[in-house]
PDB file of C-alpha atoms in Angstrom:
ATOM      1  CA  LEU A 272       8.731  -5.610  -8.288  1.00 53.00           C
ATOM      2  CA  MET A 273      11.667  -3.710  -9.648  1.00 53.00           C
ATOM      3  CA  SER A 274      13.912  -1.572  -7.535  1.00 55.00           C
ATOM      4  CA  LEU A 275      16.279   1.041  -8.952  1.00 55.00           C
ATOM      5  CA  THR A 276      19.574   2.230  -7.555  1.00 53.00           C
ATOM      6  CA  SER A 277      19.718   5.613  -9.251  1.00 56.00           C
ATOM      7  CA  GLU A 278      20.526   8.691  -7.183  1.00 63.00           C
ATOM      8  CA  ALA A 279      17.886  10.722  -8.995  1.00 75.00           C
ATOM      9  CA  LYS A 280      14.579  10.708  -7.177  1.00 87.00           C
ATOM     10  CA  LEU A 281      11.288  12.538  -7.480  1.00 92.00           C
ATOM     11  CA  ALA A 282      10.599  15.133  -4.807  1.00 91.00           C
ATOM     12  CA  ASP A 283       6.883  14.554  -5.187  1.00 92.00           C
ATOM     13  CA  LEU A 284       4.530  12.287  -7.097  1.00 94.00           C
ATOM     14  CA  LEU A 285       0.931  13.019  -8.047  1.00 94.00           C
ATOM     15  CA  VAL A 286      -1.255  10.108  -9.058  1.00 94.00           C
ATOM     16  CA  PHE A 287      -4.442   9.739 -11.053  1.00 94.00           C
ATOM     17  CA  SER A 288      -6.043   6.341 -11.353  1.00 93.00           C
ATOM     18  CA  GLN A 289      -8.236   5.373 -14.318  1.00 93.00           C
ATOM     19  CA  LEU A 290      -8.510   8.861 -15.747  1.00 93.00           C
ATOM     20  CA  SER A 291     -10.927   9.272 -18.622  1.00 94.00           C
ATOM     21  CA  VAL A 292      -9.280  11.418 -21.290  1.00 94.00           C
ATOM     22  CA  HIS A 293      -9.200  11.124 -25.042  1.00 92.00           C
ATOM     23  CA  SER A 294      -6.041  12.868 -26.203  1.00 95.00           C
ATOM     24  CA  LYS A 295      -2.439  13.652 -25.339  1.00 95.00           C
ATOM     25  CA  LYS A 296      -3.349  17.324 -24.969  1.00 96.00           C
ATOM     26  CA  ARG A 297      -5.963  16.528 -22.336  1.00 96.00           C
ATOM     27  CA  ILE A 298      -3.401  14.499 -20.391  1.00 97.00           C
ATOM     28  CA  PHE A 299      -0.934  17.393 -20.544  1.00 97.00           C
ATOM     29  CA  GLU A 300      -3.684  19.774 -19.407  1.00 97.00           C
ATOM     30  CA  SER A 301      -4.642  17.508 -16.496  1.00 96.00           C
ATOM     31  CA  ALA A 302      -1.023  17.118 -15.404  1.00 97.00           C
ATOM     32  CA  ALA A 303      -0.290  20.842 -15.785  1.00 97.00           C
ATOM     33  CA  GLU A 304      -3.335  21.694 -13.689  1.00 97.00           C
ATOM     34  CA  ALA A 305      -2.338  19.223 -10.972  1.00 96.00           C
ATOM     35  CA  PHE A 306       1.284  20.410 -10.862  1.00 96.00           C
ATOM     36  CA  SER A 307       0.048  23.991 -10.712  1.00 96.00           C
ATOM     37  CA  ASP A 308      -2.356  23.249  -7.849  1.00 95.00           C
ATOM     38  CA  VAL A 309       0.208  21.348  -5.808  1.00 93.00           C
ATOM     39  CA  SER A 310       3.421  23.261  -6.440  1.00 93.00           C
ATOM     40  CA  GLY A 311       2.326  26.625  -7.788  1.00 94.00           C
ATOM     41  CA  LEU A 312       4.056  26.127 -11.135  1.00 95.00           C
ATOM     42  CA  SER A 313       2.542  27.983 -14.073  1.00 96.00           C
ATOM     43  CA  ARG A 314      -0.078  25.766 -15.666  1.00 97.00           C
ATOM     44  CA  GLU A 315       0.632  27.333 -19.049  1.00 97.00           C
ATOM     45  CA  ALA A 316       4.407  26.826 -18.774  1.00 97.00           C
ATOM     46  CA  VAL A 317       4.018  23.154 -17.894  1.00 98.00           C
ATOM     47  CA  TYR A 318       1.451  22.525 -20.628  1.00 98.00           C
ATOM     48  CA  ARG A 319       3.572  24.311 -23.256  1.00 98.00           C
ATOM     49  CA  GLY A 320       6.731  22.525 -22.119  1.00 97.00           C
ATOM     50  CA  LEU A 321       5.142  19.092 -22.423  1.00 98.00           C
ATOM     51  CA  LEU A 322       3.524  19.925 -25.743  1.00 97.00           C
ATOM     52  CA  ASP A 323       6.744  21.338 -27.217  1.00 97.00           C
ATOM     53  CA  ARG A 324       8.718  18.280 -26.124  1.00 96.00           C
ATOM     54  CA  GLU A 325       6.113  15.941 -27.617  1.00 97.00           C
ATOM     55  CA  LYS A 326       6.320  17.777 -30.948  1.00 96.00           C
ATOM     56  CA  LEU A 327       9.989  16.767 -31.160  1.00 96.00           C
ATOM     57  CA  GLY A 328       8.952  13.111 -31.139  1.00 95.00           C
ATOM     58  CA  SER A 329       6.619  10.784 -29.288  1.00 96.00           C
ATOM     59  CA  THR A 330       7.527  10.087 -25.660  1.00 96.00           C
ATOM     60  CA  ALA A 331       5.802   6.693 -25.889  1.00 97.00           C
ATOM     61  CA  LEU A 332       8.091   3.759 -25.034  1.00 96.00           C
ATOM     62  CA  GLY A 333       5.850   1.015 -26.374  1.00 96.00           C
ATOM     63  CA  ASP A 334       3.881  -1.566 -24.367  1.00 97.00           C
ATOM     64  CA  GLY A 335       1.235   1.043 -23.569  1.00 97.00           C
ATOM     65  CA  VAL A 336       3.632   3.356 -21.718  1.00 98.00           C
ATOM     66  CA  ALA A 337       4.597   7.012 -22.266  1.00 97.00           C
ATOM     67  CA  ILE A 338       6.912   9.305 -20.286  1.00 97.00           C
ATOM     68  CA  PRO A 339       6.170  12.892 -21.329  1.00 97.00           C
ATOM     69  CA  HIS A 340       8.790  15.178 -19.806  1.00 96.00           C
ATOM     70  CA  CYS A 341      10.221  18.661 -19.907  1.00 95.00           C
ATOM     71  CA  ARG A 342      12.433  21.104 -18.058  1.00 93.00           C
ATOM     72  CA  ILE A 343      10.704  23.980 -16.310  1.00 94.00           C
ATOM     73  CA  ASP A 344      12.513  27.161 -15.249  1.00 92.00           C
ATOM     74  CA  GLU A 345      10.513  27.731 -12.085  1.00 92.00           C
ATOM     75  CA  CYS A 346      10.677  24.086 -11.012  1.00 93.00           C
ATOM     76  CA  ASN A 347      13.236  23.525  -8.236  1.00 90.00           C
ATOM     77  CA  ALA A 348      12.945  19.757  -7.696  1.00 91.00           C
ATOM     78  CA  PRO A 349      11.951  16.835  -9.936  1.00 93.00           C
ATOM     79  CA  LEU A 350       8.206  16.171  -9.918  1.00 95.00           C
ATOM     80  CA  GLY A 351       6.231  13.276 -11.312  1.00 96.00           C
ATOM     81  CA  CYS A 352       2.616  12.614 -12.161  1.00 96.00           C
ATOM     82  CA  LEU A 353       1.612   8.994 -12.736  1.00 97.00           C
ATOM     83  CA  ILE A 354      -1.635   8.608 -14.647  1.00 96.00           C
ATOM     84  CA  THR A 355      -3.453   5.454 -15.627  1.00 96.00           C
ATOM     85  CA  LEU A 356      -6.154   5.693 -18.271  1.00 97.00           C
ATOM     86  CA  ASN A 357      -9.313   3.636 -18.434  1.00 93.00           C
ATOM     87  CA  ASN A 358      -9.040   3.619 -22.225  1.00 95.00           C
ATOM     88  CA  PRO A 359      -5.714   3.652 -24.116  1.00 97.00           C
ATOM     89  CA  ILE A 360      -5.094   6.705 -26.289  1.00 96.00           C
ATOM     90  CA  ASP A 361      -2.999   7.228 -29.385  1.00 95.00           C
ATOM     91  CA  PHE A 362       0.520   8.435 -28.574  1.00 95.00           C
ATOM     92  CA  SER A 363       2.101   7.746 -31.993  1.00 94.00           C
ATOM     93  CA  SER A 364       3.954   4.877 -30.340  1.00 95.00           C
ATOM     94  CA  SER A 365       6.460   3.025 -32.520  1.00 93.00           C
ATOM     95  CA  ASP A 366       4.736  -0.302 -31.757  1.00 95.00           C
ATOM     96  CA  GLY A 367       1.342   1.166 -32.687  1.00 95.00           C
ATOM     97  CA  GLN A 368      -0.131   0.394 -29.266  1.00 96.00           C
ATOM     98  CA  GLY A 369      -2.358   2.845 -27.464  1.00 97.00           C
ATOM     99  CA  VAL A 370      -1.008   4.215 -24.187  1.00 97.00           C
ATOM    100  CA  ASP A 371      -2.722   3.656 -20.819  1.00 97.00           C
ATOM    101  CA  ILE A 372       0.195   4.328 -18.436  1.00 97.00           C
ATOM    102  CA  VAL A 373       1.595   7.866 -18.466  1.00 97.00           C
ATOM    103  CA  LEU A 374       4.372   9.123 -16.198  1.00 97.00           C
ATOM    104  CA  VAL A 375       4.837  12.869 -16.612  1.00 97.00           C
ATOM    105  CA  LEU A 376       8.197  14.173 -15.389  1.00 96.00           C
ATOM    106  CA  LEU A 377       9.136  17.792 -14.709  1.00 95.00           C
ATOM    107  CA  VAL A 378      12.689  18.749 -13.832  1.00 92.00           C
ATOM    108  CA  PRO A 379      14.470  22.009 -13.058  1.00 92.00           C
ATOM    109  CA  SER A 380      15.983  23.645 -16.144  1.00 91.00           C
ATOM    110  CA  GLN A 381      19.552  23.329 -14.940  1.00 87.00           C
ATOM    111  CA  ALA A 382      19.305  19.668 -13.843  1.00 78.00           C
ATOM    112  CA  ALA A 383      20.539  18.016 -17.040  1.00 81.00           C
ATOM    113  CA  LYS A 384      22.142  14.903 -15.526  1.00 83.00           C
ATOM    114  CA  GLU A 385      19.368  14.401 -12.999  1.00 82.00           C
ATOM    115  CA  HIS A 386      16.838  14.731 -15.805  1.00 84.00           C
ATOM    116  CA  LEU A 387      18.513  11.973 -17.824  1.00 88.00           C
ATOM    117  CA  ASP A 388      18.930   9.746 -14.759  1.00 89.00           C
ATOM    118  CA  LEU A 389      15.268  10.115 -13.872  1.00 91.00           C
ATOM    119  CA  LEU A 390      14.171   9.401 -17.428  1.00 92.00           C
ATOM    120  CA  ALA A 391      16.377   6.320 -17.526  1.00 92.00           C
ATOM    121  CA  GLY A 392      15.066   5.147 -14.159  1.00 91.00           C
ATOM    122  CA  ALA A 393      11.457   5.700 -15.158  1.00 94.00           C
ATOM    123  CA  ALA A 394      11.988   3.905 -18.472  1.00 94.00           C
ATOM    124  CA  THR A 395      13.647   0.969 -16.720  1.00 93.00           C
ATOM    125  CA  LEU A 396      10.830   0.759 -14.207  1.00 93.00           C
ATOM    126  CA  LEU A 397       8.066   0.893 -16.808  1.00 95.00           C
ATOM    127  CA  SER A 398       9.697  -1.522 -19.225  1.00 94.00           C
ATOM    128  CA  ASN A 399       9.295  -4.168 -16.525  1.00 94.00           C
ATOM    129  CA  GLU A 400       6.251  -6.303 -17.329  1.00 95.00           C
ATOM    130  CA  GLN A 401       5.425  -7.071 -13.684  1.00 95.00           C
ATOM    131  CA  THR A 402       5.499  -3.388 -12.813  1.00 95.00           C
ATOM    132  CA  ARG A 403       3.197  -2.504 -15.705  1.00 96.00           C
ATOM    133  CA  LEU A 404       0.812  -5.243 -14.631  1.00 96.00           C
ATOM    134  CA  ALA A 405       0.785  -3.964 -11.041  1.00 96.00           C
ATOM    135  CA  ILE A 406       0.160  -0.404 -12.238  1.00 96.00           C
ATOM    136  CA  ARG A 407      -2.703  -1.509 -14.483  1.00 96.00           C
ATOM    137  CA  GLU A 408      -4.281  -3.518 -11.672  1.00 94.00           C
ATOM    138  CA  ALA A 409      -3.983  -0.723  -9.117  1.00 93.00           C
ATOM    139  CA  VAL A 410      -7.318   0.978  -8.544  1.00 86.00           C
ATOM    140  CA  GLU A 411      -6.491   3.225  -5.606  1.00 91.00           C
ATOM    141  CA  PRO A 412      -4.031   6.107  -6.091  1.00 90.00           C
ATOM    142  CA  VAL A 413      -2.232   5.006  -2.909  1.00 93.00           C
ATOM    143  CA  ASP A 414      -1.434   1.667  -4.578  1.00 93.00           C
ATOM    144  CA  LEU A 415       0.132   3.489  -7.518  1.00 93.00           C
ATOM    145  CA  THR A 416       2.233   5.612  -5.179  1.00 93.00           C
ATOM    146  CA  GLU A 417       3.434   2.507  -3.359  1.00 94.00           C
ATOM    147  CA  ILE A 418       4.675   0.915  -6.589  1.00 92.00           C
ATOM    148  CA  VAL A 419       6.766   3.989  -7.349  1.00 90.00           C
ATOM    149  CA  VAL A 420       8.054   4.217  -3.762  1.00 90.00           C
ATOM    150  CA  LYS A 421       9.110   0.543  -3.825  1.00 89.00           C
ATOM    151  CA  SER A 422      10.880   1.132  -7.132  1.00 86.00           C
ATOM    152  CA  GLY A 423      13.137   3.702  -5.506  1.00 85.00           C
ATOM    153  CA  LEU A 424      12.039   6.468  -7.880  1.00 87.00           C
ATOM    154  CA  LEU A 425      10.325   8.385  -5.083  1.00 82.00           C
TER     155      LEU A 425
END
């Protein structure tokens, strides 16, 4: 599996395997709730941030992958939430494919370079076919975490 050499790493990664949701908004709500529970970030701020970013243009990369992301004022280290879906959902992807792998990224407001590095690293990781296959085959959350750890993103 792929390994990245970027300096930018996630401080923490939440994982949800085979989530059953039917819209982008529900994914953003689930992620916002999880980030809020784990790190005390405002659920509303995270949800709004992700929604506002998505309105600027789809964060889908194609091949069933999306990387919704935003900067959050109260966030002090990059956080990720990797979600696999049991049924692909519409993400207005340029290749028309539904999305079943979602990596939500939150970064501190002032971390512009780190933000871009993380996005680039995540995109590189998820554009790798073997990695996508491994993520789709992973049933246990711990297996998902391991893929991201091995990639060097965590």
